Amino acid sequence: MKPVHVHLVGLCGLALLLTACAQTSQSDLSPVAGFAPSRLDAAAPSPSLAPSERPDDIPRSGYQIDGAGFYGDLHYLEEGNRVRAVYAHAVEGEVTRHADLRPEAAWLHDGVRRFEGQDEDGAAMTVELEAGVCRVNGRVYARFARIEAADGSYEGCAAEIGPHVSWSEALPRYLPLIHTCLDESRASSMTFVRGAGRAQVLHVSDQGETPVVRMRFGESGRWDCVLENDAARWRIVAEDAPLQPGEADPFFIVDAVPDAGEACAVYERVLSEGGEVLGALGYDVCQSGPVALLRPGAR
């Protein structure tokens, strides 16, 4: 992909810290999407960092970015009490550019993961990651990626990497199954459970060859939707059943983006390939909201 020469610093300057910078061009990889400021300025969830002195076979935490004609690698480094994000940006036929970015700027008002800093030549560089169904180079990813560098703009897709990758990385693959569960619940005894409140997807996984979607409706407890032969079968999850790895961190709200602060969470909207809102990923920032009740010993 040829870079689109639109320079972030000249267009937005410091206003990027407070409001969204309108996109002036668009590739066929991801939609142009404005970022509406939210009403909660919350710190980003801490990255799942591997120890600084880690064996080489333990993957680094961060993101790999895939685009047409370029590749990016963003990962976290732990230095004492400080966490850095370093980024390598490789464009075909050019020298790889490296940048030191600020992970504390990853969530600024709008729930979009944003990393800002400078490359090795002192030029501004920004990486933005937005949840959604992104397709590039024959693969589907769970995030759109936008990079503003000294030579212009790049767009592609991103995948989370590390020892503790979120279950939400599989969300694009499971979206049809989630909708199957919800559609079939409207014509079953689950109709009464659904009336308890907004649907939340807490986890999705393959148990053997059977996909399982774990959900909650309001405070009705947890339910597993088991998909067999394209049909949904529901079963209640025992209150003391152990959590799946990463369960409810984040949780997915279907077809809605709640106001920031609702249920003590910040929300990251999830977009379709065409730019439609599919829902939102919620992250508990209070550690005392409804999601916290799922943790062992919370009751």
Tab-separated table of N, CA and C in Angstrom, residues 119-177:
chain	number	residue	atom	x	y	z
A	119	ASP	N	9.821	9.069	16.553
A	119	ASP	CA	10.709	8.072	15.989
A	119	ASP	C	12.152	8.455	16.289
A	120	GLU	N	13.094	7.660	15.793
A	120	GLU	CA	14.496	7.862	16.140
A	120	GLU	C	15.067	9.174	15.614
A	121	ASP	N	14.367	9.784	14.643
A	121	ASP	CA	14.809	11.070	14.107
A	121	ASP	C	14.105	12.248	14.773
A	122	GLY	N	13.274	11.966	15.767
A	122	GLY	CA	12.566	13.029	16.465
A	122	GLY	C	11.252	13.434	15.840
A	123	ALA	N	10.833	12.749	14.786
A	123	ALA	CA	9.561	13.066	14.140
A	123	ALA	C	8.407	12.408	14.884
A	124	ALA	N	7.251	13.089	14.932
A	124	ALA	CA	6.086	12.545	15.636
A	124	ALA	C	5.587	11.276	14.959
A	125	MET	N	5.168	10.318	15.786
A	125	MET	CA	4.565	9.095	15.278
A	125	MET	C	3.412	8.713	16.188
A	126	THR	N	2.313	8.297	15.590
A	126	THR	CA	1.125	7.889	16.337
A	126	THR	C	0.611	6.566	15.780
A	127	VAL	N	0.230	5.671	16.685
A	127	VAL	CA	-0.406	4.413	16.306
A	127	VAL	C	-1.776	4.381	16.965
A	128	GLU	N	-2.822	4.166	16.175
A	128	GLU	CA	-4.183	4.035	16.701
A	128	GLU	C	-4.707	2.655	16.360
A	129	LEU	N	-5.310	1.998	17.341
A	129	LEU	CA	-5.891	0.676	17.167
A	129	LEU	C	-7.356	0.740	17.578
A	130	GLU	N	-8.227	0.216	16.716
A	130	GLU	CA	-9.664	0.251	16.999
A	130	GLU	C	-10.258	-1.130	16.769
A	131	ALA	N	-11.031	-1.604	17.730
A	131	ALA	CA	-11.599	-2.942	17.649
A	131	ALA	C	-12.579	-3.051	16.487
A	132	GLY	N	-12.552	-4.196	15.818
A	132	GLY	CA	-13.473	-4.419	14.719
A	132	GLY	C	-13.048	-5.580	13.850
A	133	VAL	N	-13.826	-5.816	12.827
A	133	VAL	CA	-13.560	-6.906	11.891
A	133	VAL	C	-12.742	-6.325	10.740
A	134	CYS	N	-11.459	-6.598	10.737
A	134	CYS	CA	-10.538	-6.004	9.773
A	134	CYS	C	-9.930	-7.117	8.921
A	135	ARG	N	-9.869	-6.889	7.631
A	135	ARG	CA	-9.364	-7.903	6.712
A	135	ARG	C	-8.249	-7.321	5.854
A	136	VAL	N	-7.122	-8.025	5.791
A	136	VAL	CA	-6.016	-7.608	4.939
A	136	VAL	C	-5.156	-8.825	4.616
A	137	ASN	N	-4.615	-8.843	3.426
A	137	ASN	CA	-3.703	-9.914	2.999
A	137	ASN	C	-4.291	-11.307	3.224
A	138	GLY	N	-5.607	-11.421	3.002
A	138	GLY	CA	-6.256	-12.720	3.097
A	138	GLY	C	-6.541	-13.200	4.501
A	139	ARG	N	-6.366	-12.354	5.514
A	139	ARG	CA	-6.619	-12.755	6.899
A	139	ARG	C	-7.578	-11.779	7.567
A	140	VAL	N	-8.286	-12.269	8.586
A	140	VAL	CA	-9.208	-11.441	9.358
A	140	VAL	C	-8.608	-11.191	10.734
A	141	TYR	N	-8.636	-9.937	11.143
A	141	TYR	CA	-8.078	-9.525	12.432
A	141	TYR	C	-9.167	-8.872	13.282
A	142	ALA	N	-8.848	-8.668	14.567
A	142	ALA	CA	-9.819	-8.099	15.495
A	142	ALA	C	-9.627	-6.608	15.727
A	143	ARG	N	-8.694	-5.978	14.996
A	143	ARG	CA	-8.475	-4.542	15.158
A	143	ARG	C	-8.070	-3.884	13.841
A	144	PHE	N	-8.552	-2.655	13.670
A	144	PHE	CA	-8.049	-1.790	12.614
A	144	PHE	C	-6.820	-1.062	13.154
A	145	ALA	N	-5.887	-0.747	12.284
A	145	ALA	CA	-4.681	-0.026	12.682
A	145	ALA	C	-4.476	1.160	11.768
A	146	ARG	N	-4.143	2.294	12.370
A	146	ARG	CA	-3.801	3.493	11.618
A	146	ARG	C	-2.492	4.044	12.180
A	147	ILE	N	-1.557	4.313	11.316
A	147	ILE	CA	-0.257	4.820	11.728
A	147	ILE	C	0.008	6.132	11.035
A	148	GLU	N	0.379	7.147	11.805
A	148	GLU	CA	0.800	8.427	11.262
A	148	GLU	C	2.303	8.535	11.485
A	149	ALA	N	3.073	8.591	10.391
A	149	ALA	CA	4.526	8.645	10.457
A	149	ALA	C	5.022	9.872	9.715
A	150	ALA	N	6.334	10.057	9.720
A	150	ALA	CA	6.911	11.236	9.092
A	150	ALA	C	6.599	11.296	7.605
A	151	ASP	N	6.448	10.142	6.960
A	151	ASP	CA	6.213	10.133	5.516
A	151	ASP	C	4.743	9.979	5.148
A	152	GLY	N	3.838	9.999	6.118
A	152	GLY	CA	2.420	9.947	5.796
A	152	GLY	C	1.648	8.975	6.642
A	153	SER	N	0.515	8.505	6.104
A	153	SER	CA	-0.420	7.664	6.844
A	153	SER	C	-0.453	6.261	6.272
A	154	TYR	N	-0.655	5.287	7.153
A	154	TYR	CA	-0.766	3.889	6.750
A	154	TYR	C	-1.973	3.282	7.451
A	155	GLU	N	-2.655	2.357	6.784
A	155	GLU	CA	-3.800	1.679	7.374
A	155	GLU	C	-3.668	0.180	7.156
A	156	GLY	N	-4.009	-0.582	8.182
A	156	GLY	CA	-3.948	-2.031	8.099
A	156	GLY	C	-4.757	-2.647	9.222
A	157	CYS	N	-4.347	-3.819	9.671
A	157	CYS	CA	-5.040	-4.538	10.732
A	157	CYS	C	-4.021	-4.942	11.800
A	158	ALA	N	-4.508	-5.215	12.997
A	158	ALA	CA	-3.614	-5.545	14.101
A	158	ALA	C	-4.099	-6.774	14.847
A	159	ALA	N	-3.127	-7.538	15.362
A	159	ALA	CA	-3.401	-8.712	16.192
A	159	ALA	C	-2.655	-8.571	17.505
A	160	GLU	N	-3.324	-8.877	18.602
A	160	GLU	CA	-2.674	-8.861	19.908
A	160	GLU	C	-1.713	-10.034	20.019
A	161	ILE	N	-0.566	-9.798	20.630
A	161	ILE	CA	0.411	-10.854	20.868
A	161	ILE	C	0.785	-10.847	22.338
A	162	GLY	N	1.316	-11.966	22.824
A	162	GLY	CA	1.768	-12.022	24.204
A	162	GLY	C	1.372	-13.312	24.881
A	163	PRO	N	1.793	-13.473	26.131
A	163	PRO	CA	1.482	-14.708	26.860
A	163	PRO	C	0.032	-14.805	27.304
A	164	HIS	N	-0.701	-13.690	27.324
A	164	HIS	CA	-2.092	-13.695	27.798
A	164	HIS	C	-2.957	-12.922	26.812
A	165	VAL	N	-3.151	-13.482	25.636
A	165	VAL	CA	-3.941	-12.815	24.606
A	165	VAL	C	-5.425	-12.878	24.974
A	166	SER	N	-6.121	-11.768	24.803
A	166	SER	CA	-7.536	-11.676	25.157
A	166	SER	C	-8.391	-12.612	24.308
A	167	TRP	N	-9.423	-13.166	24.924
A	167	TRP	CA	-10.381	-13.985	24.179
A	167	TRP	C	-11.052	-13.187	23.068
A	168	SER	N	-11.104	-11.850	23.232
A	168	SER	CA	-11.790	-11.019	22.248
A	168	SER	C	-11.073	-10.991	20.908
A	169	GLU	N	-9.842	-11.504	20.831
A	169	GLU	CA	-9.163	-11.611	19.545
A	169	GLU	C	-9.922	-12.541	18.597
A	170	ALA	N	-10.715	-13.447	19.159
A	170	ALA	CA	-11.496	-14.376	18.333
A	170	ALA	C	-12.893	-13.849	18.035
A	171	LEU	N	-13.196	-12.628	18.479
A	171	LEU	CA	-14.557	-12.110	18.325
A	171	LEU	C	-15.037	-12.077	16.874
A	172	PRO	N	-14.224	-11.644	15.898
A	172	PRO	CA	-14.741	-11.644	14.512
A	172	PRO	C	-15.223	-13.018	14.056
A	173	ARG	N	-14.518	-14.065	14.473
A	173	ARG	CA	-14.904	-15.420	14.069
A	173	ARG	C	-16.193	-15.865	14.760
A	174	TYR	N	-16.437	-15.356	15.975
A	174	TYR	CA	-17.574	-15.833	16.753
A	174	TYR	C	-18.820	-14.958	16.616
A	175	LEU	N	-18.730	-13.819	15.963
A	175	LEU	CA	-19.903	-12.939	15.880
A	175	LEU	C	-21.137	-13.635	15.306
A	176	PRO	N	-21.019	-14.428	14.232
A	176	PRO	CA	-22.226	-15.122	13.738
A	176	PRO	C	-22.811	-16.084	14.768
A	177	LEU	N	-21.958	-16.738	15.548
A	177	LEU	CA	-22.456	-17.667	16.563
A	177	LEU	C	-23.159	-16.918	17.690
